[in-house]
C-alpha atoms as a PDB file:
ATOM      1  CA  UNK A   1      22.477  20.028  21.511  1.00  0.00           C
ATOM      2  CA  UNK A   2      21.305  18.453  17.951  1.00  0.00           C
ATOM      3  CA  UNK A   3      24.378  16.323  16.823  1.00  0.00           C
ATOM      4  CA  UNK A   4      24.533  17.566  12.805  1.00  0.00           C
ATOM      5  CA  UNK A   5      26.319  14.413  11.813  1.00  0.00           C
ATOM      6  CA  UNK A   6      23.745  12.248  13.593  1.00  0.00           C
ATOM      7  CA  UNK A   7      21.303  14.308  12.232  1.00  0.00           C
ATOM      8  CA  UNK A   8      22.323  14.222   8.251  1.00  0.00           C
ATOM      9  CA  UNK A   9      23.392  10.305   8.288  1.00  0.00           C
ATOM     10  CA  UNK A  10      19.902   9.724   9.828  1.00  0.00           C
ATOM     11  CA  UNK A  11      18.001  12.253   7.344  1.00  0.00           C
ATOM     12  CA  UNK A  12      20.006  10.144   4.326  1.00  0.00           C
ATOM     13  CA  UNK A  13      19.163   6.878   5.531  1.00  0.00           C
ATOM     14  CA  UNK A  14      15.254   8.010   5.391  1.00  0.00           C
ATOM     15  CA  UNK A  15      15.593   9.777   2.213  1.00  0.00           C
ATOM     16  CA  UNK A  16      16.604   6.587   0.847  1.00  0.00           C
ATOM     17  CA  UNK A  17      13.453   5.174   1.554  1.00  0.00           C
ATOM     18  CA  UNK A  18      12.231   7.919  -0.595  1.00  0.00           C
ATOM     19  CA  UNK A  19      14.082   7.202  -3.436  1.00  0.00           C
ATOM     20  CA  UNK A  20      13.353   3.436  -3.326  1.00  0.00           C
ATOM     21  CA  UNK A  21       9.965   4.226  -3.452  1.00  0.00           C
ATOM     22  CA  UNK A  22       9.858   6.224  -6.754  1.00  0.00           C
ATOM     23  CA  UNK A  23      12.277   3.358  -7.772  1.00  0.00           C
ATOM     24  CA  UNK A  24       9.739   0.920  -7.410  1.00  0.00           C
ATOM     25  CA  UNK A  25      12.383  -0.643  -4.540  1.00  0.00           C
ATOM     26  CA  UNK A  26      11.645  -4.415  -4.094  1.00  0.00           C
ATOM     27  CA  UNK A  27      14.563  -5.915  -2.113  1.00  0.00           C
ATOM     28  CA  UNK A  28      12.810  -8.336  -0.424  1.00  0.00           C
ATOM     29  CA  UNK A  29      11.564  -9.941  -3.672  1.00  0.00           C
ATOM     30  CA  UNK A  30       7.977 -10.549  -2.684  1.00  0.00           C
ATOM     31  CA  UNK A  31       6.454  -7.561  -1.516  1.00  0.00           C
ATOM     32  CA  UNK A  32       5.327  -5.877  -4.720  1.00  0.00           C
ATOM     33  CA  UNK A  33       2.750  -9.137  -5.151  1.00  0.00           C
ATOM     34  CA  UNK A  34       1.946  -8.802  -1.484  1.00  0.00           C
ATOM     35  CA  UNK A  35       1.200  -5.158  -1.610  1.00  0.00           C
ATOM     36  CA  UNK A  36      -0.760  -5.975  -5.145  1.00  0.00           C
ATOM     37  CA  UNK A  37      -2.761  -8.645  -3.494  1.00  0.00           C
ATOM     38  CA  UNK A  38      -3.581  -6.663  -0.325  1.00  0.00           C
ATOM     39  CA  UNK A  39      -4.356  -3.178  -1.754  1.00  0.00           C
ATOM     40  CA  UNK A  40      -7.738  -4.203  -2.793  1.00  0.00           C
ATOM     41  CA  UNK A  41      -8.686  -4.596   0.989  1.00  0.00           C
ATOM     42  CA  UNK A  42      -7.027  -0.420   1.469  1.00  0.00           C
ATOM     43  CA  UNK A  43      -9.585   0.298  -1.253  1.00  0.00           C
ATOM     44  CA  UNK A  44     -12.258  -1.596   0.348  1.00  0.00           C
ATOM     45  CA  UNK A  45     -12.056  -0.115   4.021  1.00  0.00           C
ATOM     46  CA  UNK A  46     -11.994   3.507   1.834  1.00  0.00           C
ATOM     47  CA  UNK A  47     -14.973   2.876   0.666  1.00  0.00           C
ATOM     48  CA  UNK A  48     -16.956   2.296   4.124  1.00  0.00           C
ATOM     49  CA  UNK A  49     -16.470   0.102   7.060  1.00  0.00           C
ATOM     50  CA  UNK A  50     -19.308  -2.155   6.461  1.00  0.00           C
ATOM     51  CA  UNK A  51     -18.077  -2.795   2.838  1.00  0.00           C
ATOM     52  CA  UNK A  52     -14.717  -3.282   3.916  1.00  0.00           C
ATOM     53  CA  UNK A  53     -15.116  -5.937   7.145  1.00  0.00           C
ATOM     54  CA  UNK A  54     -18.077  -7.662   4.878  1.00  0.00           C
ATOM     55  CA  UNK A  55     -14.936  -8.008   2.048  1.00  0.00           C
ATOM     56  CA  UNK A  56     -12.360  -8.774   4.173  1.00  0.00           C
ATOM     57  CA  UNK A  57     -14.222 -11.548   5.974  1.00  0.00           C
ATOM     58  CA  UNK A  58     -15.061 -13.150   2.340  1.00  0.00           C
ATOM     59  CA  UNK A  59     -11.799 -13.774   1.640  1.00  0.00           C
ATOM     60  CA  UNK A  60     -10.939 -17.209   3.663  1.00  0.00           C
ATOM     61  CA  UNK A  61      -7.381 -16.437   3.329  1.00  0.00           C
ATOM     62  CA  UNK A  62      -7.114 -13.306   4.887  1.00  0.00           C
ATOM     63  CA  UNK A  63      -8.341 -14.272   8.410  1.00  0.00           C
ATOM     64  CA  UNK A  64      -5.012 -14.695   8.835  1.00  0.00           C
ATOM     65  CA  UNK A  65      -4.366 -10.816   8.936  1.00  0.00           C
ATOM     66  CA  UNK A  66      -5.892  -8.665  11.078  1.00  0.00           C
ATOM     67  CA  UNK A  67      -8.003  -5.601   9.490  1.00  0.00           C
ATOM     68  CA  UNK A  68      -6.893  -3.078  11.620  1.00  0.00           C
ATOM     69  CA  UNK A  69      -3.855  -1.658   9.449  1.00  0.00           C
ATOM     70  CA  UNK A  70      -6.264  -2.432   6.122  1.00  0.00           C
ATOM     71  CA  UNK A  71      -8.555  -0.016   8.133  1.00  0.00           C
ATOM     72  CA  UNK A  72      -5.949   2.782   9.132  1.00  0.00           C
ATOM     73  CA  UNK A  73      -5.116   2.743   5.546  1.00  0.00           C
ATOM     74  CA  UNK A  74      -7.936   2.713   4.157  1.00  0.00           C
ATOM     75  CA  UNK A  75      -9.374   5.159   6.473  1.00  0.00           C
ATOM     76  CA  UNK A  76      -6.378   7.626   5.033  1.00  0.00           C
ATOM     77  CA  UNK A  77      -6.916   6.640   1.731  1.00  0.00           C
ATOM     78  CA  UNK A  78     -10.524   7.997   2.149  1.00  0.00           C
ATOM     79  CA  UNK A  79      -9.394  11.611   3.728  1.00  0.00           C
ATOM     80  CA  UNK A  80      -6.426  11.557   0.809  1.00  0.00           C
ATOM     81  CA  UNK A  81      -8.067  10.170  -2.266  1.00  0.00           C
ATOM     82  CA  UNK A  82      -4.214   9.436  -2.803  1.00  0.00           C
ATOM     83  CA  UNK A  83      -2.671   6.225  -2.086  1.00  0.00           C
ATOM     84  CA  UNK A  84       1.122   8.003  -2.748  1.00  0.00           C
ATOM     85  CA  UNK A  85       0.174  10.131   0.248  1.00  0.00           C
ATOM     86  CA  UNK A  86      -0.738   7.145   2.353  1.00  0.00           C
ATOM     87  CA  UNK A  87       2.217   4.866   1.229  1.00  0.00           C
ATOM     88  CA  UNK A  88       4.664   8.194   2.164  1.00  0.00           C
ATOM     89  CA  UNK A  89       2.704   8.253   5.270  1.00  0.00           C
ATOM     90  CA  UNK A  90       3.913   5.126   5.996  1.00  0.00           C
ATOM     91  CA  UNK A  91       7.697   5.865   5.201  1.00  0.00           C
ATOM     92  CA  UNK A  92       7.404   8.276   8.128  1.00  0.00           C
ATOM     93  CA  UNK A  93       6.174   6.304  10.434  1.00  0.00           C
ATOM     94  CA  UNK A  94       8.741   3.329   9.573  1.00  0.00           C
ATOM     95  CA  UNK A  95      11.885   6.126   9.440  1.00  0.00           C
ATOM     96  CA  UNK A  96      11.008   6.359  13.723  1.00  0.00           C
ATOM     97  CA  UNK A  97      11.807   2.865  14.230  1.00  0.00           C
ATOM     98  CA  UNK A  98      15.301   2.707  14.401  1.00  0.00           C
ATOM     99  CA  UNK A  99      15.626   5.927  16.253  1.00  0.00           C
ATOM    100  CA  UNK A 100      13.422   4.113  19.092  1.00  0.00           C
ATOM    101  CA  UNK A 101      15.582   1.152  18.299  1.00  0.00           C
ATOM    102  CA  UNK A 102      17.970   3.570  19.625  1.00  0.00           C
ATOM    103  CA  UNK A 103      16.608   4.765  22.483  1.00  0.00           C
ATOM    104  CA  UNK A 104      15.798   1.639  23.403  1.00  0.00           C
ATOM    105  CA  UNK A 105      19.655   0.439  23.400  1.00  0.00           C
ATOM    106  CA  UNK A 106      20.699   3.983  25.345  1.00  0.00           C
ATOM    107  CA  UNK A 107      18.316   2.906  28.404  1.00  0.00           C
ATOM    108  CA  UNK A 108      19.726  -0.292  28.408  1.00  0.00           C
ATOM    109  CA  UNK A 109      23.219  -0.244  27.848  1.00  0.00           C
ATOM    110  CA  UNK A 110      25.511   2.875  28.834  1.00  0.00           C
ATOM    111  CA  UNK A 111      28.118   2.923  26.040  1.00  0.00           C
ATOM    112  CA  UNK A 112      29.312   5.315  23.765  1.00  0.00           C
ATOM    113  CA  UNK A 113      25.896   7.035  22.244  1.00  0.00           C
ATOM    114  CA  UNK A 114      27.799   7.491  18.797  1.00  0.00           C
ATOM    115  CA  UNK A 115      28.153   3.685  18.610  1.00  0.00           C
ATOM    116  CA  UNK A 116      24.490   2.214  19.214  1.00  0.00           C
ATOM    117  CA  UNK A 117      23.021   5.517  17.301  1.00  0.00           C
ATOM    118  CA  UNK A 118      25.089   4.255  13.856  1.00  0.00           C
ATOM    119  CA  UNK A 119      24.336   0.628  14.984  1.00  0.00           C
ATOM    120  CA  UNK A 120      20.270   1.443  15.202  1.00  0.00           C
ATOM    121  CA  UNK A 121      20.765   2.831  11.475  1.00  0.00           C
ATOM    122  CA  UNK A 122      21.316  -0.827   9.851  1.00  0.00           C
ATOM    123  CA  UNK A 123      17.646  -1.383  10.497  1.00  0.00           C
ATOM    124  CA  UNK A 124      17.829   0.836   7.512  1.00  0.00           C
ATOM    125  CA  UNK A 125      19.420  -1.794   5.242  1.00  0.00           C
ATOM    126  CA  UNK A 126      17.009  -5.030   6.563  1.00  0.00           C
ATOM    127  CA  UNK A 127      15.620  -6.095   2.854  1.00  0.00           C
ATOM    128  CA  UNK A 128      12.054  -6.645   5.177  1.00  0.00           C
ATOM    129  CA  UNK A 129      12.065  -3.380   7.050  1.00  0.00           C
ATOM    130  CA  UNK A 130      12.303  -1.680   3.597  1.00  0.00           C
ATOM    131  CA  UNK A 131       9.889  -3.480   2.030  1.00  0.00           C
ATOM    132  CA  UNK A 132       7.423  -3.179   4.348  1.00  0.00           C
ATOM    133  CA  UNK A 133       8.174   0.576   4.421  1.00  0.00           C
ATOM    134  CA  UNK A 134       7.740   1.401   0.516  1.00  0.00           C
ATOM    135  CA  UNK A 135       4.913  -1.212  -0.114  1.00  0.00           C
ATOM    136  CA  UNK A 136       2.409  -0.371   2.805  1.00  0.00           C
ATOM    137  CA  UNK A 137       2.812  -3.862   4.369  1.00  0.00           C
ATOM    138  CA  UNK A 138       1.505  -3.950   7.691  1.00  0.00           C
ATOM    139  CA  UNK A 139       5.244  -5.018   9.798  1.00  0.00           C
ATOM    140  CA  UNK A 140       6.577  -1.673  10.315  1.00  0.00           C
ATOM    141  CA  UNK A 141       3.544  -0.367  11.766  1.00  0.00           C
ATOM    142  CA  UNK A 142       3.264  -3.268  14.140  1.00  0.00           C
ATOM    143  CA  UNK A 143       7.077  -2.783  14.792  1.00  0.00           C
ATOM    144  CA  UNK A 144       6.251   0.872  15.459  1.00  0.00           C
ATOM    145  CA  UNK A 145       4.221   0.072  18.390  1.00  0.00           C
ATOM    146  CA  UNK A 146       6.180  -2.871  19.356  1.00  0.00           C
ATOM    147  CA  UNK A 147       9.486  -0.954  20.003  1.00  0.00           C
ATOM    148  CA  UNK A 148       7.740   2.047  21.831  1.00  0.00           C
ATOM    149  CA  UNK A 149       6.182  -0.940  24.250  1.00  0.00           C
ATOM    150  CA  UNK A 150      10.075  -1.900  24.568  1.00  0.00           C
ATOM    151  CA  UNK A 151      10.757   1.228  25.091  1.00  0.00           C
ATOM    152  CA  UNK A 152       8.435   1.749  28.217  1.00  0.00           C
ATOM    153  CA  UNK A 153       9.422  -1.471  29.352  1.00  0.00           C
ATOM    154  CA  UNK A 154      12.731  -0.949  29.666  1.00  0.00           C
ATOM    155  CA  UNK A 155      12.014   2.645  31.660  1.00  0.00           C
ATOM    156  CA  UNK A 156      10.257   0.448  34.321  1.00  0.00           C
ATOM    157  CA  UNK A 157      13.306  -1.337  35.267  1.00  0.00           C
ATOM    158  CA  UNK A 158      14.889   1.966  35.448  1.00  0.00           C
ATOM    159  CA  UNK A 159      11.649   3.736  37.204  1.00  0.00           C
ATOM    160  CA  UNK A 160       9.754   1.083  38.716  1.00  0.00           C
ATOM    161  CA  UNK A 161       7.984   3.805  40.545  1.00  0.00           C
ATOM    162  CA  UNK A 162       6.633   5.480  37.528  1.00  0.00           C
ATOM    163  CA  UNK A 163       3.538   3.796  37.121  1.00  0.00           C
ATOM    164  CA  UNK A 164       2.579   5.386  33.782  1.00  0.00           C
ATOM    165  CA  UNK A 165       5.210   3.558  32.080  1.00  0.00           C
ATOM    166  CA  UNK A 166       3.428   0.412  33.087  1.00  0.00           C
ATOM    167  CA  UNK A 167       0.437   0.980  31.333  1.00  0.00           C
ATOM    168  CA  UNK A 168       2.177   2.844  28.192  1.00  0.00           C
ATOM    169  CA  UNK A 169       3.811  -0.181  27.761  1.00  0.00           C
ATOM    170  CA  UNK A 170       0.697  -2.312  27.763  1.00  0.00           C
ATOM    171  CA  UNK A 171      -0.800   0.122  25.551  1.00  0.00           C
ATOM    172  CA  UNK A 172       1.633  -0.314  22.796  1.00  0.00           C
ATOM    173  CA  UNK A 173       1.548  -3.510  23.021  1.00  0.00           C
ATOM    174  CA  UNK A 174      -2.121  -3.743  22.358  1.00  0.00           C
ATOM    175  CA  UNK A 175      -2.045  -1.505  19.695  1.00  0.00           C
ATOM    176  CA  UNK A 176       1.193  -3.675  18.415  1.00  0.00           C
ATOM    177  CA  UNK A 177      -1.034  -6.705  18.641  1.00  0.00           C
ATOM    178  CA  UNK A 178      -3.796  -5.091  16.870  1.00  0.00           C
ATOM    179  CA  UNK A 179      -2.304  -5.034  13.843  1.00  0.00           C
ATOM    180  CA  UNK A 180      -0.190  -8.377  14.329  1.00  0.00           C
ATOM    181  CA  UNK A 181      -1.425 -10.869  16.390  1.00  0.00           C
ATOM    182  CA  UNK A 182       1.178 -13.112  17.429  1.00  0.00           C
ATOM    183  CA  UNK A 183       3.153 -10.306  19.362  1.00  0.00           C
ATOM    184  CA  UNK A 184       0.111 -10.822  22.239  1.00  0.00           C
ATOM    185  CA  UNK A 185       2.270 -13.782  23.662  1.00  0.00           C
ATOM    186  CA  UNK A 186       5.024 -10.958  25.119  1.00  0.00           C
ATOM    187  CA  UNK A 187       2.073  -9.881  27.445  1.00  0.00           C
ATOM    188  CA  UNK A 188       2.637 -13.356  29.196  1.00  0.00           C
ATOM    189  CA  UNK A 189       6.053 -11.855  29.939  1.00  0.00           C
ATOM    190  CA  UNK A 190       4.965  -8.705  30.753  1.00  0.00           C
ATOM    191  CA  UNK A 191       2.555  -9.892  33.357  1.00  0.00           C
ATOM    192  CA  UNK A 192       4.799 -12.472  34.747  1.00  0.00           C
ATOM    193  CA  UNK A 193       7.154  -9.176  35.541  1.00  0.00           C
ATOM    194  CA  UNK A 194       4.564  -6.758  36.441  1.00  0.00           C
ATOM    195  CA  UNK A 195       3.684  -9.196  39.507  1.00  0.00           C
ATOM    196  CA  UNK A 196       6.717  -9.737  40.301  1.00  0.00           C
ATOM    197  CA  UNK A 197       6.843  -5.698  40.927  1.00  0.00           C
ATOM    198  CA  UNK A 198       3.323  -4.050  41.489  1.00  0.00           C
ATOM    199  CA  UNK A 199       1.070  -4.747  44.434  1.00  0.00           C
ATOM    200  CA  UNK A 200      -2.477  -6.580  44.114  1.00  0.00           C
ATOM    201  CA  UNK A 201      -4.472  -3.415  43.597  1.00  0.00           C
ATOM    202  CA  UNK A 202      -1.973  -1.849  41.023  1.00  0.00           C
ATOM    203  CA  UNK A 203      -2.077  -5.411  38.885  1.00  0.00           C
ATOM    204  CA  UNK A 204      -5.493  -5.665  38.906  1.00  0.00           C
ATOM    205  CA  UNK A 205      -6.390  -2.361  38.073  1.00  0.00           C
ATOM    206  CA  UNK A 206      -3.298  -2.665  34.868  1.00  0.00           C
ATOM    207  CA  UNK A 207      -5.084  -5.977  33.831  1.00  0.00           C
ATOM    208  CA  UNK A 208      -8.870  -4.230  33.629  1.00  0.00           C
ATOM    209  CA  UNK A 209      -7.353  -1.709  31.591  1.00  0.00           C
ATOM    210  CA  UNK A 210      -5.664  -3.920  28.916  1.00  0.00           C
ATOM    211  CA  UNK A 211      -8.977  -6.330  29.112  1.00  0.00           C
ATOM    212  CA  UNK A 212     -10.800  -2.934  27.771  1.00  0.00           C
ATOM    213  CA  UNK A 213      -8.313  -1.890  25.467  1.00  0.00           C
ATOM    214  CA  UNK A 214      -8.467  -5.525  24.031  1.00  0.00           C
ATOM    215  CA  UNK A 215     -12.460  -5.514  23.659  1.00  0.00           C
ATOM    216  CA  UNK A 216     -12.715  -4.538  20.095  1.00  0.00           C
ATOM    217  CA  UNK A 217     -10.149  -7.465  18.934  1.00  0.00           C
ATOM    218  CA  UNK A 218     -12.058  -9.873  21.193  1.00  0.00           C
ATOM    219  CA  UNK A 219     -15.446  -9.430  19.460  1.00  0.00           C
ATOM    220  CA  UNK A 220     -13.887  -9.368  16.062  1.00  0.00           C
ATOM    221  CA  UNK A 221     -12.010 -13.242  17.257  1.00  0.00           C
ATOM    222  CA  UNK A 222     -16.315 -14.207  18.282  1.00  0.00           C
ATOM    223  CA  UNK A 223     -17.366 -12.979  15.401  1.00  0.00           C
ATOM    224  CA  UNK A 224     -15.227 -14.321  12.726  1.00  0.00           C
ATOM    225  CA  UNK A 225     -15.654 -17.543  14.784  1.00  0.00           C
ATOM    226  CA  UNK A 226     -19.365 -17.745  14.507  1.00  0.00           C
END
C-alpha cells in the first residue's frame, strides 16, 4: 500500500529541484561556471561523435573527465534540440537517488521504515547533490549507478544464491565508473568478496563479463595515451 505522506514529502522534496532550477539555484557556489565551462562539450557530442571526441580530446584539461556523460547529453541534446529538456532529464534521474539511498538502508538495517525513508530525504538538502542536479554536472548520474551497484551488493549478502545480483552489481558499477573514474577502485572490494563466496567457474566467468563491459573505456585510456 502507497504511504501518501511518504509519497507527498518525497514529491515536494523533487519539486524543489524544480523550482531551483527556474531559480537559477546555485548553492554550491561553483557550479553555474562549471556547467558554463562544460556545456560547450554537450554541444559538441550533439553535433556528431567524431566532432565531439576530436574536441574533447583538444582540450588538455578535460582528460580529466570522462566523455561518456558529455556524450549521453549530448546525444539527448541532439534528439531534443532543447537543453531545458535534457537538464530536467537530469532532475529525474537525480530525484531516484535517495529513494535507492533508501532501499539501500531497508536491506541493511531492519528499523522503523518511516525513520531511514525521512533520513534518505536529506540527500535532498546536500548543496552538491543539488547542484549537480540543476546544472547537468556529471555526479548524480555517476551516483545513480553507484547506489543501484550498492544496492545489488547488499542483496548478495542477503541472497548469496542469486547469482544475477552478482553481475547487476558489477554492471552498475561499470556504468558508475564510466562516467567517473575513480569509483573503479570499489571493484577491488567487490572481487575480494565475490571470491570469498563464488566458486572458480562462477568468478571467472563474472570477471570475463566485466573485462567486456570495460572494453570501450579501455581503448579510450590507449588511445588518449598514444
Amino acid at each position: 500500500m502507497i504511504n501518501k505522506r511518504r509519497l507527498t514529502v518525497y514529491f515536494v522534496f523533487c519539486l524543489s529541484l524544480f523550482v531551483g532550477l527556474f531559480l537559477g539555484e546555485n548553492s554550491s557556489g561553483g557550479a553555474k561556471i562549471d556547467h558554463s565551462y562544460l556545456l560547450s562539450f554537450i554541444e559538441n557530442f550533439s553535433i556528431n561523435f567524431e566532432y565531439g571526441f576530436a574536441e574533447f580530446l583538444n582540450q588538455p584539461s578535460s582528460l580529466i573527465h570522462s566523455p561518456s556523460f558529455y556524450l549521453i547529453s549530448g546525444f539527448l541534446l541532439k534528439v531534443t534540440q532543447n537543453l531545458l529538456i535534457v537538464k530536467i532529464f537530469n532532475i529525474i534521474i537525480s530525484c531516484f537517488i535517495p529513494y535507492i539511498f533508501f532501499l539501500i538502508l531497508k536491506t541493511k538495517y531492519k528499523t522503523q521504515s518511516d525513520y531511514i525513508f525521512y533520513f534518505s530525504l536529506l540527500i535532498f538538502l546536500s548543496p552538491y547533490f543539488r547542484s549537480s542536479a540543476i546544472w547537468l554536472l556529471n555526479e548524480n548520474l555517476s551516483l545513480f549507478f553507484f547506489s543501484l551497484s550498492i544496492l545489488f551488493f547488499n542483496k548478495i549478502k542477503n541472497q548469496k544464491d542469486k547469482i544475477l545480483n552478482y553481475y547487476l552489481c558489477f554492471t552498475f558499477l561499470i556504468l558508475c565508473s564510466y562516467i567517473r573514474y575513480y569509483y573503479c577502485v570499489f571493484s577491488i572490494y567487490y572481487l575480494i568478496y565475490f571470491y570469498r563466496n563464488l566458486n572458480l567457474r562462477d568468478i571467472s566467468k563474472l570477471i570475463l563479463f566485466s573485462f567486456l563491459l570495460s572494453l570501450p573505456a579501455l581503448y579510450y585510456l590507449y588511445y588518449t595515451i598514444i
